[in-house]
Structures are given as structure tokens and as C-alpha cells.
mmCIF file of C-alpha atoms and ligand atoms in Angstrom:
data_model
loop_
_atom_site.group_PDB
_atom_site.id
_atom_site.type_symbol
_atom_site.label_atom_id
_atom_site.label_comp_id
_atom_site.label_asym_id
_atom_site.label_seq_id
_atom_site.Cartn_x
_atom_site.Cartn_y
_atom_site.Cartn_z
ATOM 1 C CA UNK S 102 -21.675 4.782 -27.102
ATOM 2 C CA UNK S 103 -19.865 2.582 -25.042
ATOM 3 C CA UNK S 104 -17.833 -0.064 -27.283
ATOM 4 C CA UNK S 105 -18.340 -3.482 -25.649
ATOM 5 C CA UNK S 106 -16.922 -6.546 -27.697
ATOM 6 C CA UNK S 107 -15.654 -3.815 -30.101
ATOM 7 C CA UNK S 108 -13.245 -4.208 -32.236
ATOM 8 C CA UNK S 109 -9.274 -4.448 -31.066
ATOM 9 C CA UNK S 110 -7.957 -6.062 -27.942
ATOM 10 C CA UNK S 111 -10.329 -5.451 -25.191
ATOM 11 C CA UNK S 112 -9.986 -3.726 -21.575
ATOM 12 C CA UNK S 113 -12.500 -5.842 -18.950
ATOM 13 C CA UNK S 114 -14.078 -4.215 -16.192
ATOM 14 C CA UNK S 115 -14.669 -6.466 -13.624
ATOM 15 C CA UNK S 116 -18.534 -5.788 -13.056
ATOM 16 C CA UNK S 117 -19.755 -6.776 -9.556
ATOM 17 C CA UNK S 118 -20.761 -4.207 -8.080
ATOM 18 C CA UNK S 119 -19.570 -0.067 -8.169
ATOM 19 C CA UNK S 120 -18.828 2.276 -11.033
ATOM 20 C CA UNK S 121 -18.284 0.025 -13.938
ATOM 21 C CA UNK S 122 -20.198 2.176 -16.554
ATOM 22 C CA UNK S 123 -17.851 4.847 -15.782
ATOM 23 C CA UNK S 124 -14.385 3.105 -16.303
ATOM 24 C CA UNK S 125 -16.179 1.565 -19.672
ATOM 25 C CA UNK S 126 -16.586 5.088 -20.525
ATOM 26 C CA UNK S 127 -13.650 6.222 -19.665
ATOM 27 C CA UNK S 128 -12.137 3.554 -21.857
ATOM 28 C CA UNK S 129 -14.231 4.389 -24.465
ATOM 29 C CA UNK S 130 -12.727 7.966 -24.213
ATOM 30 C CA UNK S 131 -9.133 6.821 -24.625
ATOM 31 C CA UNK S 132 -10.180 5.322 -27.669
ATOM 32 C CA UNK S 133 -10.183 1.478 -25.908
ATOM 33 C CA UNK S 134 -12.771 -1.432 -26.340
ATOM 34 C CA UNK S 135 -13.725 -2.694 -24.078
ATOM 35 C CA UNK S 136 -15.765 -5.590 -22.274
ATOM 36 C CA UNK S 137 -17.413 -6.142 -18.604
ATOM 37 C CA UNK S 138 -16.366 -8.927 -16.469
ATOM 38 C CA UNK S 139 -18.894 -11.220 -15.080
ATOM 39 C CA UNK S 140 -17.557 -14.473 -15.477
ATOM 40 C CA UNK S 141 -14.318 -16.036 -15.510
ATOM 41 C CA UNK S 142 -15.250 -16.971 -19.186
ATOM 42 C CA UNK S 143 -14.990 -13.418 -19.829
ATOM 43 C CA UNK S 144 -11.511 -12.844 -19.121
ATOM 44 C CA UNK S 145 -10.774 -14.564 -21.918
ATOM 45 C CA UNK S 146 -8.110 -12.714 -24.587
ATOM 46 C CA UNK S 147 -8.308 -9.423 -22.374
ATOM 47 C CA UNK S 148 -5.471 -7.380 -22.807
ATOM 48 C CA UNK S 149 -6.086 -5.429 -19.339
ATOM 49 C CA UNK S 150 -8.672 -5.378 -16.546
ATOM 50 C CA UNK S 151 -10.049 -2.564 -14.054
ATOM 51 C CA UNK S 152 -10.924 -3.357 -10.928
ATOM 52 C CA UNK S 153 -13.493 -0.392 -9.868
ATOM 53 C CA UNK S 154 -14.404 0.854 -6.554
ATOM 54 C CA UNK S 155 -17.295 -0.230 -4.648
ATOM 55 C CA UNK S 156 -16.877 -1.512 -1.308
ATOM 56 C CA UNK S 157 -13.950 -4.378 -1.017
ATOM 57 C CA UNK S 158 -15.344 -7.016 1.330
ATOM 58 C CA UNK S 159 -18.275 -7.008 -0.695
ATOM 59 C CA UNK S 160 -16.221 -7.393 -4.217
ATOM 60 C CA UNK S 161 -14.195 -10.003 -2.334
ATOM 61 C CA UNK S 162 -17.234 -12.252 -1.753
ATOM 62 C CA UNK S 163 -18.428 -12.025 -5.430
ATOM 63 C CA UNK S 164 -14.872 -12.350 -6.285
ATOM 64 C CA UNK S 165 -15.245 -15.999 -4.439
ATOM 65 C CA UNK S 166 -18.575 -17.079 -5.732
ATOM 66 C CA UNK S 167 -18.366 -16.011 -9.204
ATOM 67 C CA UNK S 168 -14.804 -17.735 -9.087
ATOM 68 C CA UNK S 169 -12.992 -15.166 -10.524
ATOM 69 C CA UNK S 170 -10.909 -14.398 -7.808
ATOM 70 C CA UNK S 171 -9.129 -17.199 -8.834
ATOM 71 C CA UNK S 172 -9.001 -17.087 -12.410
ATOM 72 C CA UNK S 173 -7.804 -13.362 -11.853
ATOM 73 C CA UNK S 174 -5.014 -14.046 -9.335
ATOM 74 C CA UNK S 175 -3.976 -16.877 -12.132
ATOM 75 C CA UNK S 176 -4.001 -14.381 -14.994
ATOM 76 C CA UNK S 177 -2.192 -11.881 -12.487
ATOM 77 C CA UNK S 178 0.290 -14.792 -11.146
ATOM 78 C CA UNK S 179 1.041 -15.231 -15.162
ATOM 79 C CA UNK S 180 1.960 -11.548 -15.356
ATOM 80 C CA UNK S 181 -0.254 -11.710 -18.373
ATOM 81 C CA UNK S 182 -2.779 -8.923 -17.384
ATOM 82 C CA UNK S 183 -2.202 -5.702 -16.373
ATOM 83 C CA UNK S 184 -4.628 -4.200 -13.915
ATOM 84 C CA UNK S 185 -5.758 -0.931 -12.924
ATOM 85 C CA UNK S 186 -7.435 -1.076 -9.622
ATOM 86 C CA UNK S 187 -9.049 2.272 -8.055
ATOM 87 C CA UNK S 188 -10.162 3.032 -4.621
ATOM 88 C CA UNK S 189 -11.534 -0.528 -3.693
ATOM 89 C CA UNK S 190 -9.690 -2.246 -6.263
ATOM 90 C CA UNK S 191 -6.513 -0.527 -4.878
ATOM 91 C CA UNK S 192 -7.374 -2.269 -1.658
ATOM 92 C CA UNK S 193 -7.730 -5.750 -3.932
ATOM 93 C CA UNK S 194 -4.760 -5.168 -5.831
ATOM 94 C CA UNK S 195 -2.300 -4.623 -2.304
ATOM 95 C CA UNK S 196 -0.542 -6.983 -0.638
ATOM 96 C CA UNK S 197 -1.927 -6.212 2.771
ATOM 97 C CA UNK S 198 -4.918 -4.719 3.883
ATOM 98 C CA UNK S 199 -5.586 -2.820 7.379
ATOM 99 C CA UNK S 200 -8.517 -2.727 8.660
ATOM 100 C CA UNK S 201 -10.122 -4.836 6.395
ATOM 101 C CA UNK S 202 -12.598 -8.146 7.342
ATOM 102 C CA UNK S 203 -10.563 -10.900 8.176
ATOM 103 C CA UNK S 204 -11.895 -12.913 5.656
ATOM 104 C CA UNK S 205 -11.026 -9.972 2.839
ATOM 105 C CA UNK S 206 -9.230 -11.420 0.223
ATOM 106 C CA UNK S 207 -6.485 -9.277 -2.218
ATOM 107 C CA UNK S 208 -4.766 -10.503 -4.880
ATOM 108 C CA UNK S 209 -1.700 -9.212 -3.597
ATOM 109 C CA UNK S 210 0.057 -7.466 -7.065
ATOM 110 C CA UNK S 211 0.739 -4.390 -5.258
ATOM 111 C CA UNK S 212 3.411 -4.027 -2.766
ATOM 112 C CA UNK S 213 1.707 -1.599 -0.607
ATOM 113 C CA UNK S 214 0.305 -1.241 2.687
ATOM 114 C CA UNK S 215 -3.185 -0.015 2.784
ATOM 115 C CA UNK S 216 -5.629 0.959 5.217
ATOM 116 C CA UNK S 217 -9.210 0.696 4.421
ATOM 117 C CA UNK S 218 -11.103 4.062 4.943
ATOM 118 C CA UNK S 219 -7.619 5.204 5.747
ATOM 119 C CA UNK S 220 -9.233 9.174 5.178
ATOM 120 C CA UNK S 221 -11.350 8.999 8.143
ATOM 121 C CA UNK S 222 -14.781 10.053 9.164
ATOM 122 C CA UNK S 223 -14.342 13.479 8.826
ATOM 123 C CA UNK S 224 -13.154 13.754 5.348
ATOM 124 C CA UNK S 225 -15.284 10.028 4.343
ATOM 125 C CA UNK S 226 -15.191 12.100 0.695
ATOM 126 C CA UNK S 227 -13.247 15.552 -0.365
ATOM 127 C CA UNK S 228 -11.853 16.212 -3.688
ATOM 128 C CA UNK S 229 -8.407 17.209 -4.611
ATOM 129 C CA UNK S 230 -6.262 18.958 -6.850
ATOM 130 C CA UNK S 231 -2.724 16.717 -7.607
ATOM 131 C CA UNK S 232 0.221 17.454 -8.831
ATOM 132 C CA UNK S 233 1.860 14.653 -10.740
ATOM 133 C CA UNK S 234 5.203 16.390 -11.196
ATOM 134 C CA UNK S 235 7.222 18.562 -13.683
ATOM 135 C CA UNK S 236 6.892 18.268 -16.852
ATOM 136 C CA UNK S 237 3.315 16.334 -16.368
ATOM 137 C CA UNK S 238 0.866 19.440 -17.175
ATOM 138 C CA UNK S 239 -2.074 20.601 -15.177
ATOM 139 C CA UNK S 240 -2.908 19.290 -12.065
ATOM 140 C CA UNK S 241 -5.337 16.422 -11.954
ATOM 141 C CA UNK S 242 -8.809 16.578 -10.019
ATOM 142 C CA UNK S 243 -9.345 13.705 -8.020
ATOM 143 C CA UNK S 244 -12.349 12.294 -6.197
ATOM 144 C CA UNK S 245 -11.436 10.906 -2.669
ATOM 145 C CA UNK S 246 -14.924 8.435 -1.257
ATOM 146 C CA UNK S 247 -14.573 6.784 1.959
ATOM 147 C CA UNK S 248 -10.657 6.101 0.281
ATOM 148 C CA UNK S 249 -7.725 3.730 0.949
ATOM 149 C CA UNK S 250 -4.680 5.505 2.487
ATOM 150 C CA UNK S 251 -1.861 3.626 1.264
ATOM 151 C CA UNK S 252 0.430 3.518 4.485
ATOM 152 C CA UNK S 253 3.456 2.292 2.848
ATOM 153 C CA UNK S 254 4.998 1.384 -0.524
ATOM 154 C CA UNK S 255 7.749 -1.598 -1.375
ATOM 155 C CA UNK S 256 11.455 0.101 -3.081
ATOM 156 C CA UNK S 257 9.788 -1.257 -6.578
ATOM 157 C CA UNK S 258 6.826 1.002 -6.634
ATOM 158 C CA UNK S 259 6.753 4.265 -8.289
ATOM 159 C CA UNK S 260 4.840 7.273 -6.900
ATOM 160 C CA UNK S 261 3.346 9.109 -9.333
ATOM 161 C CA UNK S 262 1.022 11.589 -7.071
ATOM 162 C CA UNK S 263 0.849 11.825 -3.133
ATOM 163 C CA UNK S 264 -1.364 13.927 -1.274
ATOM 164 C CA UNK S 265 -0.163 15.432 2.180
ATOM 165 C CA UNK S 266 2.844 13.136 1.638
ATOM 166 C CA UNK S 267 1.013 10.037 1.036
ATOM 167 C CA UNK S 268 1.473 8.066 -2.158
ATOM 168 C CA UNK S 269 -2.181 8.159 -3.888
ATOM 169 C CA UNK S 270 -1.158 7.130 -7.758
ATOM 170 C CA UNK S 271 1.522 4.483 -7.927
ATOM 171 C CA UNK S 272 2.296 2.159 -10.617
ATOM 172 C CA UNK S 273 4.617 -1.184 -10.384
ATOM 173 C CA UNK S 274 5.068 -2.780 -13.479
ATOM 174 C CA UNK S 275 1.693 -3.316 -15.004
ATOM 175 C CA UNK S 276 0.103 -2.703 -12.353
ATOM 176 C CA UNK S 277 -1.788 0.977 -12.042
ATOM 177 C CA UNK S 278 -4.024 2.097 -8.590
ATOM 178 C CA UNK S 279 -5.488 4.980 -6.671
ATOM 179 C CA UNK S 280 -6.659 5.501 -4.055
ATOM 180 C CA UNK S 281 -9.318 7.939 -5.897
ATOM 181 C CA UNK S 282 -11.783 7.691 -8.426
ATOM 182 C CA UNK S 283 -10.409 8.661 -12.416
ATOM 183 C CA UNK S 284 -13.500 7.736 -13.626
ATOM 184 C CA UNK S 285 -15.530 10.138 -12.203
ATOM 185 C CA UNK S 286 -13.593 13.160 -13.873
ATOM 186 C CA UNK S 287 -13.134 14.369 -17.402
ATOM 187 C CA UNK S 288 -9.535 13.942 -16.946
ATOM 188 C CA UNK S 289 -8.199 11.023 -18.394
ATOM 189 C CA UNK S 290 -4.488 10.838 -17.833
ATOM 190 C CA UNK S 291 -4.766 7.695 -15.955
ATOM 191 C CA UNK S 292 -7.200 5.629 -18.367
ATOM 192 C CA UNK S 293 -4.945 6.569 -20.810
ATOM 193 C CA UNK S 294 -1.633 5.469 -18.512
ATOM 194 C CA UNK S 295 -3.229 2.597 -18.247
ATOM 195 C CA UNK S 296 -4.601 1.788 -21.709
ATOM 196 C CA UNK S 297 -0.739 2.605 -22.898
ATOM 197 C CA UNK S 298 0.344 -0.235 -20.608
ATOM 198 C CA UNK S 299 -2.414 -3.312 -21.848
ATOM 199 C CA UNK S 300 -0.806 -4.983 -24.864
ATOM 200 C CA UNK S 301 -2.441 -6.679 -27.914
ATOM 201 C CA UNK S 302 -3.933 -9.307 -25.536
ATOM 202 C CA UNK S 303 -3.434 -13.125 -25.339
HETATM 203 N N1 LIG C 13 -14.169 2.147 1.612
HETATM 204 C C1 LIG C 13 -14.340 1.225 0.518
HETATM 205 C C2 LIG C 13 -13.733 -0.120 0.835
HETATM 206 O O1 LIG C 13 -13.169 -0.311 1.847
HETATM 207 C C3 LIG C 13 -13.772 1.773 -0.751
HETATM 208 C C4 LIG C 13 -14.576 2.951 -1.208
HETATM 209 C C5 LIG C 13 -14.576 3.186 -2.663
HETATM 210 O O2 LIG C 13 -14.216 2.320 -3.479
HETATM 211 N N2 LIG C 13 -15.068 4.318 -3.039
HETATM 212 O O3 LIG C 13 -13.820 -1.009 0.053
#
């Protein structure tokens, strides 16, 4: 069902650890091939990646010993592949992480301030209704787990849903992130945001 190595520029989903059959499916929904991401060999002629949640310091490390976190932050640094990072990979994607291990490594594409597990204990997972403006249709469900809270956003990010006043769907260029989990609803406004913004590839 899920079109991996299909045909048309592919989507990677960097697939380390967390809810990569999800995002593929997702993808698959918005009418996207798509390919995981294992290897640096595999970024190869993608046209985007997703960076899914999981749990950051642990995505960090494979990021290192895979060597992909390099590769990525070179394809990033090239402004040659957009990224769509959710809930952990919002956390990767930032430019500075609170709360984080000190060793945590981001790649820094996002100007945003984040705090990890920035929700608290109380409410480690709650679901949401947002409301991504006029003119944007129905209000989109969105899955909160143990989530980012972005503290603060540079001038050249755009806001495209907050919750209680904080930012939790921005965009900056070609660069997409929540702090929640799209995957994990029918909805697929951002997938398809985010498919809109990944090019022919290479
Ligand atoms: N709390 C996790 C972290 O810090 C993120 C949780 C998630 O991706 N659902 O990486």
C-alpha cells in the first residue's frame, strides 16, 4: 500500500526509531512516493525528508552513528531539502533546545526556541482541536505526546496554529514542524503543506 521507491520524486522518512510507517502513509495519502531513510546513501535525489517523532536524544545518537546527521545538515546547509520535522523532529529541526542532553544535537533550520517536554507531566499527552485561521476550513485534530513547547519564534517564521498562545505549526521557508503528531490523524493538511513545498528533487 505504501509506495516505497515508487515512481516520481520521492519524500524520505528518516527511519530510526518512532512513527515512520505512519508519515509513509500519510505520504502515500497525499498522493507522494516515498522512501525510508536509513543510510546517508538513501538521501540520495530526495525531494523532501520527515523527521518523525520518537524521542530526540535517542534520534540524535543514531543521527551520529549512522552519519546522517551530517549528510542531513549538508543537504539542509545546501537549502536543497525541505524538511518536515514533528514533535521530536521539531526539537531536531530548532536552533536551540531547552532542556535537552547536553550532548543533543539539532540541525538548527528552525529559528525557534524549544523546550523539550515543554507540556509537562500533567498533560505528558492531550489532544487538541486547532484553528489554523480564516479562510483555512475546519479545525485540525492534533495529537500532543510528551510535546515540544516552542518558547519563542525568530521575525522570519510564520505561525500557522498556536495553542493557548503558543506557536505549535510554523513554517520558515521550506522548512515545516509541530510540535504534534499529523500522522496519527486522518487529517492531512500538513502532509499535504508539506508535499506542496518538496520540488522535483535533485
Ligand atoms: N519528548 C520527546 C523528546 O524530547 C518527543 C516526544 C515525541 O516525539 N512524541 O524527544
Amino acid at each position: 500500500m505504501v509506495a516505497e521507491d515508487g515512481p516520481g520524486p520521492l519524500i524520505g522518512v528518516l527511519d530510526l526509531q518512532g512513527d515512520v510507517r505512519e508519515h509513509l502513509s500519510a505520504l502515500h495519502d497525499v498522493g507522494r512516493a516515498s522512501r525510508r531513510v536509513k543510510l546517508p546513501a538513501d538521501l540520495a535525489g530526495l525531494c523532501g525528508l520527515v523527521v518523525p517523532g520518537g524521542e530526540s536524544t535517542t534520534l540524535s545518537m543514531l543521527l551520529d552513528s549512522t552519519g546522517l546527521f551530517d549528510a542531513i545538515e549538508a543537504r539542509l546547509g545546501a537549502g536543497s531539502l525541505p524538511v518536515l520535522g514533528t514533535c521530536a523532529g521539531l526539537i531536531l529541526v530548532a536552533r536551540q533546545v531547552l532542556g535537552g542532553r547536553a550532548d543533543q544535537r539539532s540541525f538548527g533550520v528552525l529559528d525557534a526556541v524549544v523546550r523539550r517536554n515543554g507540556y509537562g507531566r500533567q498533560a505528558q499527552s492531550f489532544e487538541a482541536d486547532l484553528d489554523l485561521g480564516p479562510g483555512e476550513g475546519a479545525v485540525l485534530p492534533a495529537v500532543f505526546i510528551r510535546a515540544p513547547l516552542i518558547v519563542s519564534v525568530g521575525t522570519g517564521v510564520e505561525v500557522l496554529a498556536r495553542l493557548d498562545g503558543a506557536p505549535v505549526l510554523v513554517r520558515q521557508g521550506s522548512v515545516v514542524a509541530s510540535a504534534f503528531h499529523p500522522e496519527l490523524t486522518p487529517d492531512r493538511r500538513v502532509h499535504r503543506l508539506f508535499a506542496d513545498l518538496c520540488g522535483a528533487g535533485e
